[in-house]
């Protein structure tokens, strides 16, 4: 199979002044990782590595640059899934880790569990040799300023798609030379969320899903709505009957019609076709084209 790689950096009304940074970050993730996928690494390695690049980039709401919760703290959610085994690993509300996607993979491959939460997840990560970072290393002045602005604003609603604040959850989907599919998603969640709030990103079938028999997906957007329709599993089921582009569009239509939800999805079907859709004004994403060139876009 010809390897494929697609990544996203959030679906929301990305202001023009932030567009370049989104496109640059996503282009970098695809152009650094795709050549490795062509020659050596697995789909699972590729989605982990691509998401790690995006977690390190403060442009996005994942790892460094994440939103602060009501208490002014950062709690991260992530998930990774292997389409060949249907195995997955997730972390929810974990503090003080730069790469929750890597911690998710450690859970998947080194425990009998699928999902670890909070300080338990952090403790396990440290046992496995991951570095606990100072919370200030994840914090950006942009997010601190934004938190100060909204923390006591009674009109602030995290679910409104019209609020001009970043919602740049990140994700990646890959197919390797053996036709194996994988997906990963990582997020800092929503701004001013209640401590302990968990969104769609680490929930299997909601924020990500991978099945070699159908396809693999990663979602972004308003988590409470994405969870209600299990957006990525819905997409994966639609791939049994529809081409990639149609399945992506139909699943976002279901999100909007059934739960008034909003967001976006990227996917690769089992034949290696890309699909992407969003019902927000913009979605930042990038993929490797037929020549292996990274194409970055801010909307469809
Ligand atoms: N989609 C990210 C979140 O709602 O947490």
Coordinates of N, CA, C and O in Angstrom, one line a residue, residues 114-284:
X114 N -6.9 0.3 29.2 CA -7.0 1.1 28.0 C -6.9 2.6 28.4 O -6.5 3.4 27.6
X115 N -7.4 2.9 29.6 CA -7.5 4.4 29.9 C -7.1 4.6 31.4 O -7.6 4.0 32.3
X116 N -6.2 5.6 31.6 CA -5.8 6.0 32.9 C -6.1 7.5 33.1 O -6.0 8.3 32.1
X117 N -6.5 7.9 34.3 CA -6.9 9.3 34.6 C -6.0 10.0 35.5 O -5.3 9.4 36.4
X118 N -5.9 11.3 35.3 CA -5.3 12.3 36.3 C -3.9 11.9 36.8 O -3.0 11.5 36.1
X119 N -3.8 12.0 38.1 CA -2.5 11.7 38.7 C -2.1 10.3 38.6 O -0.9 10.0 38.6
X120 N -3.0 9.4 38.5 CA -2.7 7.9 38.3 C -2.0 7.8 36.9 O -1.0 7.0 36.8
X121 N -2.5 8.5 35.9 CA -1.8 8.4 34.6 C -0.4 9.1 34.7 O 0.5 8.5 34.1
X122 N -0.3 10.2 35.4 CA 1.0 10.9 35.5 C 2.0 9.9 36.2 O 3.1 9.8 35.8
X123 N 1.5 9.3 37.3 CA 2.4 8.4 38.1 C 2.9 7.3 37.2 O 4.1 6.9 37.2
X124 N 2.0 6.7 36.4 CA 2.4 5.6 35.5 C 3.4 6.1 34.5 O 4.4 5.4 34.2
X125 N 3.1 7.3 33.9 CA 4.1 7.8 32.9 C 5.5 8.0 33.5 O 6.5 7.6 32.9
X126 N 5.5 8.5 34.7 CA 6.8 8.7 35.4 C 7.5 7.3 35.6 O 8.7 7.2 35.4
X127 N 6.7 6.3 36.0 CA 7.3 5.0 36.2 C 7.9 4.5 34.9 O 8.9 3.7 34.9
X128 N 7.3 4.9 33.8 CA 7.8 4.4 32.5 C 8.9 5.3 31.9 O 9.3 5.2 30.8
X129 N 9.3 6.3 32.7 CA 10.4 7.1 32.3 C 10.1 8.5 31.7 O 10.9 9.2 31.2
X130 N 8.8 8.8 31.7 CA 8.4 10.1 31.1 C 8.7 11.2 32.1 O 8.6 11.0 33.3
X131 N 9.0 12.3 31.5 CA 9.4 13.5 32.4 C 8.1 14.2 32.8 O 7.2 14.5 32.0
X132 N 8.0 14.5 34.1 CA 7.0 15.4 34.6 C 7.5 16.8 34.4 O 8.5 17.2 34.9
X133 N 6.7 17.6 33.7 CA 7.2 19.0 33.5 C 6.5 20.0 34.4 O 5.4 19.7 34.9
X134 N 7.2 21.1 34.7 CA 6.6 22.1 35.5 C 5.4 22.7 34.7 O 5.5 22.9 33.5
X135 N 4.2 22.9 35.3 CA 3.0 23.3 34.6 C 3.3 24.6 33.8 O 2.7 24.8 32.8
X136 N 4.2 25.4 34.3 CA 4.5 26.7 33.5 C 5.1 26.4 32.1 O 5.0 27.2 31.2
X137 N 5.7 25.2 31.9 CA 6.2 24.8 30.6 C 5.1 24.6 29.6 O 5.4 24.6 28.4
X138 N 3.9 24.3 30.1 CA 2.8 24.1 29.2 C 2.0 25.4 28.9 O 1.2 25.4 28.0
X139 N 2.3 26.3 29.8 CA 1.5 27.6 29.8 C 2.1 28.6 28.8 O 3.3 28.8 28.7
X140 N 1.2 29.3 28.0 CA 1.6 30.4 27.2 C 1.0 31.7 27.7 O -0.1 31.6 28.3
X141 N 1.6 32.8 27.4 CA 1.1 34.1 27.9 C -0.3 34.3 27.2 O -1.2 34.9 27.8
X142 N -0.4 33.9 26.0 CA -1.7 34.0 25.2 C -2.8 33.4 26.0 O -3.9 34.0 26.3
X143 N -2.6 32.2 26.5 CA -3.7 31.5 27.2 C -3.9 32.1 28.6 O -5.0 32.1 29.1
X144 N -2.8 32.5 29.3 CA -3.0 33.1 30.6 C -3.8 34.4 30.5 O -4.8 34.6 31.2
X145 N -3.5 35.2 29.5 CA -4.3 36.4 29.2 C -5.8 36.1 28.9 O -6.7 36.8 29.4
X146 N -6.0 35.1 28.1 CA -7.3 34.7 27.7 C -8.1 34.2 29.0 O -9.3 34.6 29.2
X147 N -7.4 33.5 29.8 CA -8.1 33.0 31.1 C -8.4 34.1 32.0 O -9.6 34.2 32.5
X148 N -7.5 35.1 32.1 CA -7.8 36.3 33.0 C -9.0 37.0 32.4 O -9.9 37.5 33.2
X149 N -9.2 37.0 31.1 CA -10.3 37.7 30.5 C -11.6 37.0 30.7 O -12.6 37.7 31.0
X150 N -11.6 35.7 30.7 CA -12.9 35.0 30.7 C -13.3 34.4 32.0 O -14.4 34.0 32.2
X151 N -12.3 34.4 33.0 CA -12.6 33.6 34.2 C -13.8 34.0 35.0 O -14.5 33.2 35.5
X152 N -14.1 35.3 34.9 CA -15.3 35.8 35.7 C -16.4 36.3 34.8 O -17.3 37.0 35.2
X153 N -16.3 36.0 33.5 CA -17.3 36.5 32.5 C -18.5 35.6 32.5 O -18.5 34.5 32.0
X154 N -19.7 36.1 33.0 CA -20.9 35.2 33.1 C -21.4 34.9 31.8 O -22.2 33.9 31.7
X155 N -21.1 35.6 30.7 CA -21.6 35.3 29.4 C -20.8 34.4 28.6 O -21.2 34.0 27.5
X156 N -19.6 34.0 29.1 CA -18.7 33.1 28.3 C -19.3 31.7 28.3 O -19.7 31.1 29.3
X157 N -19.4 31.2 27.1 CA -19.9 29.8 26.9 C -18.9 29.0 26.0 O -18.6 29.5 24.9
X158 N -18.5 27.9 26.5 CA -17.4 27.2 25.8 C -18.0 26.5 24.5 O -17.3 26.2 23.6
X159 N -19.3 26.3 24.5 CA -19.9 25.6 23.3 C -20.2 26.4 22.1 O -20.5 25.9 21.1
X160 N -20.1 27.7 22.3 CA -20.5 28.6 21.1 C -19.5 28.6 20.0 O -18.3 28.9 20.2
X161 N -19.9 28.2 18.8 CA -18.9 28.2 17.7 C -18.5 29.6 17.3 O -17.6 29.8 16.5
X162 N -19.3 30.6 17.8 CA -19.0 31.9 17.3 C -18.0 32.7 18.2 O -17.6 33.8 17.9
X163 N -17.7 32.1 19.3 CA -16.8 32.7 20.2 C -15.4 32.8 19.6 O -14.9 31.8 19.1
X164 N -14.8 33.9 19.5 CA -13.5 34.0 18.8 C -12.3 33.5 19.7 O -11.4 34.3 20.0
X165 N -12.4 32.3 20.2 CA -11.3 31.8 20.9 C -10.8 30.5 20.4 O -11.6 29.7 19.8
X166 N -9.5 30.2 20.5 CA -9.0 29.0 19.8 C -9.6 27.7 20.4 O -9.9 27.6 21.5
X167 N -9.7 26.7 19.5 CA -10.1 25.4 19.9 C -9.3 24.4 19.1 O -9.9 23.5 18.4
X168 N -8.0 24.6 19.1 CA -7.2 23.8 18.3 C -6.7 22.4 18.8 O -5.5 22.2 18.9
X169 N -7.7 21.6 19.1 CA -7.3 20.2 19.3 C -6.5 19.7 18.1 O -6.8 20.1 17.0
X170 N -5.6 18.7 18.4 CA -4.8 18.2 17.2 C -5.1 16.7 17.1 O -5.5 16.0 18.0
X171 N -4.8 16.2 15.8 CA -5.0 14.8 15.6 C -4.2 14.4 14.3 O -3.9 15.2 13.5
X172 N -4.0 13.1 14.2 CA -3.4 12.5 13.0 C -4.0 11.2 12.7 O -4.3 10.4 13.6
X173 N -4.0 10.8 11.4 CA -4.4 9.5 10.9 C -3.4 9.1 9.9 O -3.0 9.9 9.0
X174 N -3.1 7.8 9.9 CA -2.1 7.3 9.0 C -2.4 5.9 8.5 O -3.0 5.1 9.2
X175 N -1.9 5.6 7.3 CA -1.9 4.2 6.8 C -0.4 3.9 6.4 O 0.3 4.7 5.8
X176 N 0.1 2.7 6.8 CA 1.5 2.4 6.5 C 1.6 1.5 5.3 O 0.5 1.1 4.7
X177 N 2.8 1.0 5.0 CA 3.0 0.2 3.8 C 2.3 -1.1 3.9 O 2.0 -1.7 2.8
X178 N 2.0 -1.6 5.1 CA 1.3 -2.9 5.2 C -0.2 -2.7 5.2 O -0.9 -3.7 5.4
X179 N -0.7 -1.5 5.0 CA -2.1 -1.2 5.0 C -2.7 -1.1 6.4 O -3.9 -1.0 6.5
X180 N -1.8 -1.0 7.4 CA -2.4 -0.8 8.8 C -2.7 0.6 9.0 O -2.0 1.5 8.5
X181 N -3.8 0.8 9.7 CA -4.3 2.2 10.0 C -4.1 2.5 11.4 O -4.2 1.6 12.3
X182 N -4.0 3.8 11.8 CA -3.9 4.2 13.1 C -4.4 5.7 13.2 O -4.4 6.4 12.2
X183 N -4.9 6.0 14.4 CA -5.4 7.4 14.6 C -4.9 7.9 16.0 O -4.8 7.0 17.0
X184 N -4.7 9.2 16.2 CA -4.4 9.7 17.5 C -5.0 11.1 17.6 O -5.1 11.8 16.6
X185 N -5.4 11.5 18.8 CA -6.0 12.8 19.0 C -5.4 13.3 20.4 O -5.3 12.5 21.3
X186 N -5.2 14.6 20.5 CA -4.7 15.2 21.8 C -5.3 16.6 22.0 O -5.4 17.4 21.0
X187 N -5.6 16.9 23.2 CA -6.2 18.2 23.5 C -6.0 18.7 24.9 O -5.8 17.9 25.8
X188 N -6.1 20.0 25.0 CA -6.2 20.7 26.3 C -7.6 20.9 26.7 O -7.9 21.5 27.8
X189 N -8.6 20.4 25.9 CA -10.0 20.6 26.2 C -10.5 22.0 25.9 O -10.0 22.7 25.0
X190 N -11.5 22.4 26.7 CA -12.1 23.7 26.4 C -11.7 24.7 27.5 O -11.4 24.3 28.6
X191 N -11.8 26.0 27.1 CA -11.3 27.0 28.1 C -12.3 27.1 29.2 O -13.5 27.0 29.1
X192 N -11.7 27.3 30.4 CA -12.5 27.5 31.7 C -13.4 26.2 32.0 O -14.4 26.4 32.6
X193 N -13.0 25.1 31.5 CA -13.7 23.9 31.8 C -13.7 23.6 33.3 O -12.7 24.0 34.0
X194 N -14.7 22.8 33.8 CA -14.6 22.4 35.2 C -13.5 21.5 35.4 O -13.2 20.6 34.5
X195 N -12.7 21.6 36.5 CA -11.6 20.7 36.7 C -12.2 19.2 36.7 O -13.3 19.0 37.2
X196 N -11.5 18.4 36.0 CA -12.0 17.0 35.8 C -12.8 16.8 34.6 O -13.1 15.6 34.3
X197 N -13.2 17.8 33.9 CA -14.0 17.7 32.7 C -13.2 16.9 31.6 O -12.0 17.2 31.4
X198 N -13.8 15.9 31.0 CA -13.1 15.2 29.9 C -14.0 15.4 28.6 O -15.2 15.3 28.7
X199 N -13.3 15.6 27.5 CA -14.0 15.9 26.3 C -14.0 14.6 25.4 O -13.8 13.5 25.9
X200 N -14.2 14.8 24.1 CA -14.3 13.6 23.2 C -13.0 13.0 22.9 O -12.9 11.8 22.6
X201 N -11.9 13.8 22.9 CA -10.7 13.3 22.3 C -10.2 12.0 22.8 O -9.7 11.2 22.0
X202 N -10.3 11.7 24.1 CA -9.7 10.4 24.6 C -10.8 9.3 24.7 O -10.5 8.2 25.2
X203 N -12.0 9.6 24.2 CA -13.0 8.6 24.2 C -13.1 7.8 22.9 O -13.3 8.4 21.8
X204 N -12.9 6.5 23.0 CA -12.9 5.7 21.8 C -14.2 5.8 21.0 O -15.2 5.7 21.6
X205 N -14.0 6.0 19.7 CA -15.2 6.2 18.9 C -15.7 7.6 18.8 O -16.4 8.0 17.9
X206 N -15.3 8.4 19.7 CA -15.7 9.9 19.7 C -14.6 10.7 19.1 O -14.7 11.1 17.9
X207 N -13.5 10.9 19.8 CA -12.4 11.7 19.3 C -11.4 11.0 18.3 O -10.7 11.6 17.6
X208 N -11.5 9.7 18.3 CA -10.6 8.9 17.4 C -11.2 7.5 17.3 O -11.9 7.0 18.2
X209 N -10.8 6.9 16.1 CA -11.2 5.4 15.9 C -10.3 4.9 14.8 O -10.0 5.7 13.8
X210 N -9.9 3.7 14.9 CA -9.1 3.1 13.8 C -9.5 1.6 13.7 O -9.5 0.9 14.6
X211 N -9.8 1.2 12.4 CA -10.2 -0.2 12.2 C -9.7 -0.5 10.8 O -10.2 0.1 9.8
X212 N -8.8 -1.5 10.6 CA -8.3 -1.8 9.3 C -9.4 -2.2 8.4 O -9.2 -2.2 7.2
X213 N -10.5 -2.7 8.9 CA -11.6 -3.2 8.0 C -12.4 -2.1 7.5 O -13.3 -2.3 6.6
X214 N -12.3 -0.8 8.0 CA -13.1 0.3 7.5 C -12.2 1.5 7.2 O -12.1 1.9 6.1
X215 N -11.7 2.1 8.2 CA -10.8 3.2 8.1 C -10.4 3.8 9.5 O -10.7 3.2 10.5
X216 N -9.8 4.9 9.5 CA -9.4 5.5 10.7 C -9.7 7.0 10.7 O -9.6 7.7 9.6
X217 N -10.1 7.6 11.9 CA -10.5 9.0 11.9 C -10.0 9.7 13.2 O -9.8 9.0 14.2
X218 N -9.9 11.0 13.1 CA -9.7 11.8 14.3 C -10.6 13.0 14.2 O -10.8 13.6 13.1
X219 N -11.2 13.4 15.3 CA -12.2 14.5 15.3 C -11.7 15.7 16.1 O -10.8 15.6 16.9
X220 N -12.3 16.8 15.9 CA -12.0 18.1 16.6 C -13.3 18.9 16.7 O -14.2 18.8 15.8
X221 N -13.4 19.7 17.7 CA -14.6 20.5 17.8 C -15.2 20.5 19.2 O -14.5 20.2 20.2
X222 N -16.5 20.7 19.3 CA -17.1 20.8 20.6 C -17.3 19.4 21.2 O -18.2 18.6 20.7
X223 N -16.5 19.0 22.2 CA -16.5 17.6 22.6 C -17.8 17.1 23.1 O -18.1 15.9 22.9
X224 N -18.6 17.9 23.8 CA -19.8 17.3 24.4 C -20.8 16.9 23.3 O -21.5 16.0 23.5
X225 N -20.7 17.6 22.1 CA -21.6 17.1 21.0 C -20.9 15.9 20.3 O -21.6 15.0 19.9
X226 N -19.6 15.9 20.1 CA -18.9 14.9 19.4 C -19.1 13.5 20.1 O -19.4 12.5 19.5
X227 N -19.1 13.6 21.4 CA -19.3 12.3 22.2 C -20.7 11.8 22.0 O -20.8 10.6 21.9
X228 N -21.7 12.6 21.9 CA -23.1 12.2 21.9 C -23.3 11.3 20.6 O -24.1 10.5 20.6
X229 N -22.6 11.7 19.5 CA -22.8 10.9 18.3 C -21.7 10.0 18.0 O -21.6 9.4 16.9
X230 N -20.7 9.8 18.9 CA -19.6 9.0 18.6 C -19.0 9.2 17.2 O -19.0 8.3 16.4
X231 N -18.6 10.5 17.0 CA -18.4 10.9 15.6 C -17.5 10.0 14.8 O -17.7 9.7 13.7
X232 N -16.4 9.6 15.4 CA -15.4 8.8 14.6 C -15.9 7.4 14.4 O -15.7 6.8 13.3
X233 N -16.6 6.8 15.3 CA -17.2 5.4 15.1 C -18.3 5.5 14.0 O -18.4 4.7 13.2
X234 N -19.1 6.6 14.1 CA -20.1 6.8 13.1 C -19.5 6.9 11.7 O -20.0 6.3 10.8
X235 N -18.4 7.6 11.6 CA -17.7 7.8 10.4 C -17.2 6.4 9.9 O -17.3 6.1 8.7
X236 N -16.6 5.7 10.8 CA -16.0 4.4 10.5 C -17.2 3.4 10.0 O -17.0 2.7 9.0
X237 N -18.3 3.5 10.6 CA -19.4 2.6 10.1 C -19.9 3.1 8.7 O -20.2 2.2 7.9
X238 N -20.0 4.4 8.5 CA -20.4 4.9 7.2 C -19.4 4.4 6.1 O -19.8 4.3 5.0
X239 N -18.2 4.3 6.5 CA -17.2 3.8 5.5 C -17.5 2.4 4.9 O -16.9 2.1 3.9
X240 N -18.3 1.7 5.6 CA -18.7 0.3 5.1 C -19.5 0.5 3.8 O -19.6 -0.4 3.0
X241 N -20.2 1.6 3.7 CA -21.1 1.8 2.5 C -20.7 3.0 1.6 O -21.2 3.0 0.5
X242 N -20.0 4.0 2.1 CA -19.8 5.2 1.4 C -18.3 5.5 1.2 O -17.5 5.1 2.0
X243 N -17.9 6.2 0.1 CA -16.5 6.6 -0.1 C -16.1 7.6 1.1 O -17.0 8.2 1.7
X244 N -14.8 7.8 1.2 CA -14.3 8.5 2.3 C -14.8 10.0 2.4 O -15.3 10.4 3.5
X245 N -14.9 10.7 1.3 CA -15.4 12.1 1.3 C -16.8 12.1 1.8 O -17.2 13.0 2.6
X246 N -17.6 11.2 1.3 CA -19.1 11.2 1.6 C -19.2 10.8 3.1 O -20.0 11.4 3.8
X247 N -18.5 9.8 3.6 CA -18.6 9.4 5.0 C -18.2 10.5 5.9 O -18.9 10.8 6.9
X248 N -17.2 11.3 5.6 CA -16.8 12.4 6.4 C -17.9 13.5 6.4 O -18.3 13.9 7.5
X249 N -18.4 13.8 5.3 CA -19.5 14.8 5.2 C -20.7 14.4 6.0 O -21.3 15.1 6.7
X250 N -21.1 13.1 5.7 CA -22.3 12.6 6.4 C -22.2 12.6 7.9 O -23.2 12.9 8.6
X251 N -21.1 12.2 8.4 CA -20.9 12.2 9.9 C -21.0 13.6 10.5 O -21.6 13.8 11.5
X252 N -20.4 14.6 9.8 CA -20.5 15.9 10.3 C -22.0 16.4 10.2 O -22.5 17.2 11.1
X253 N -22.7 16.0 9.2 CA -24.1 16.3 9.1 C -24.9 15.7 10.2 O -25.8 16.4 10.8
X254 N -24.6 14.5 10.6 CA -25.2 13.8 11.7 C -25.0 14.6 13.0 O -25.9 14.9 13.8
X255 N -23.7 15.0 13.2 CA -23.3 15.8 14.3 C -24.2 17.1 14.5 O -24.7 17.4 15.5
X256 N -24.4 17.7 13.3 CA -25.1 19.0 13.3 C -26.6 18.7 13.5 O -27.3 19.4 14.4
X257 N -27.2 17.8 12.8 CA -28.6 17.6 12.8 C -29.1 16.9 14.1 O -30.1 17.3 14.7
X258 N -28.3 16.0 14.6 CA -28.8 15.2 15.8 C -28.6 16.0 17.1 O -29.4 15.9 18.0
X259 N -27.5 16.7 17.2 CA -27.2 17.3 18.6 C -26.8 18.8 18.5 O -26.2 19.3 19.4
X260 N -27.1 19.4 17.3 CA -26.7 20.8 17.1 C -25.2 21.0 17.4 O -24.7 22.0 17.9
X261 N -24.4 19.9 17.0 CA -23.0 20.0 17.3 C -22.2 20.7 16.2 O -22.7 21.0 15.2
X262 N -20.9 20.9 16.5 CA -20.0 21.4 15.5 C -18.6 20.9 15.7 O -18.2 20.6 16.8
X263 N -17.9 20.9 14.6 CA -16.5 20.4 14.6 C -16.1 20.0 13.3 O -16.7 20.4 12.2
X264 N -15.1 19.1 13.3 CA -14.6 18.6 12.0 C -13.9 17.2 12.2 O -13.7 16.7 13.3
X265 N -13.7 16.6 11.0 CA -13.1 15.2 11.1 C -12.2 15.0 9.9 O -12.3 15.6 8.8
X266 N -11.1 14.2 10.2 CA -10.2 13.8 9.1 C -10.2 12.3 9.1 O -10.4 11.7 10.2
X267 N -10.1 11.7 7.9 CA -10.1 10.2 7.9 C -9.3 9.6 6.7 O -9.1 10.4 5.7
X268 N -9.0 8.4 6.8 CA -8.4 7.6 5.7 C -9.2 6.3 5.7 O -9.3 5.6 6.7
X269 N -9.7 5.9 4.5 CA -10.4 4.7 4.4 C -9.5 3.5 4.1 O -8.2 3.8 4.0
X270 N -10.0 2.3 4.1 CA -9.1 1.1 4.0 C -8.4 1.0 2.7 O -7.4 0.3 2.5
X271 N -8.9 1.8 1.7 CA -8.2 1.8 0.4 C -7.1 2.9 0.3 O -6.4 3.1 -0.7
X272 N -7.1 3.7 1.4 CA -6.1 4.8 1.4 C -6.6 6.1 0.9 O -5.8 7.0 0.6
X273 N -7.9 6.3 0.8 CA -8.5 7.6 0.4 C -8.7 8.5 1.6 O -9.1 8.1 2.6
X274 N -8.4 9.8 1.4 CA -8.6 10.8 2.4 C -10.1 11.3 2.4 O -10.7 11.4 1.4
X275 N -10.6 11.6 3.6 CA -11.8 12.3 3.7 C -11.7 13.4 4.7 O -10.9 13.2 5.7
X276 N -12.3 14.5 4.6 CA -12.3 15.6 5.6 C -13.6 16.4 5.4 O -14.1 16.6 4.4
X277 N -14.1 16.9 6.6 CA -15.3 17.7 6.6 C -15.4 18.5 7.9 O -14.8 18.1 8.9
X278 N -16.0 19.6 7.8 CA -16.2 20.4 9.0 C -17.5 21.3 8.8 O -17.8 21.6 7.7
X279 N -18.1 21.6 9.9 CA -19.3 22.6 9.8 C -19.0 23.9 10.5 O -19.8 24.7 10.7
X280 N -17.7 24.1 10.9 CA -17.2 25.4 11.4 C -16.7 26.2 10.1 O -16.6 25.6 9.1
X281 N -16.4 27.4 10.3 CA -16.0 28.2 9.2 C -14.7 27.7 8.6 O -14.4 27.8 7.5
X282 N -13.8 27.2 9.5 CA -12.5 26.8 9.1 C -12.1 25.5 9.8 O -12.6 25.2 10.9
X283 N -11.2 24.8 9.2 CA -10.5 23.6 9.9 C -9.1 23.6 9.3 O -8.9 23.6 8.1
X284 N -8.1 23.6 10.2 CA -6.7 23.6 9.8 C -6.3 22.1 9.6 O -6.5 21.3 10.6

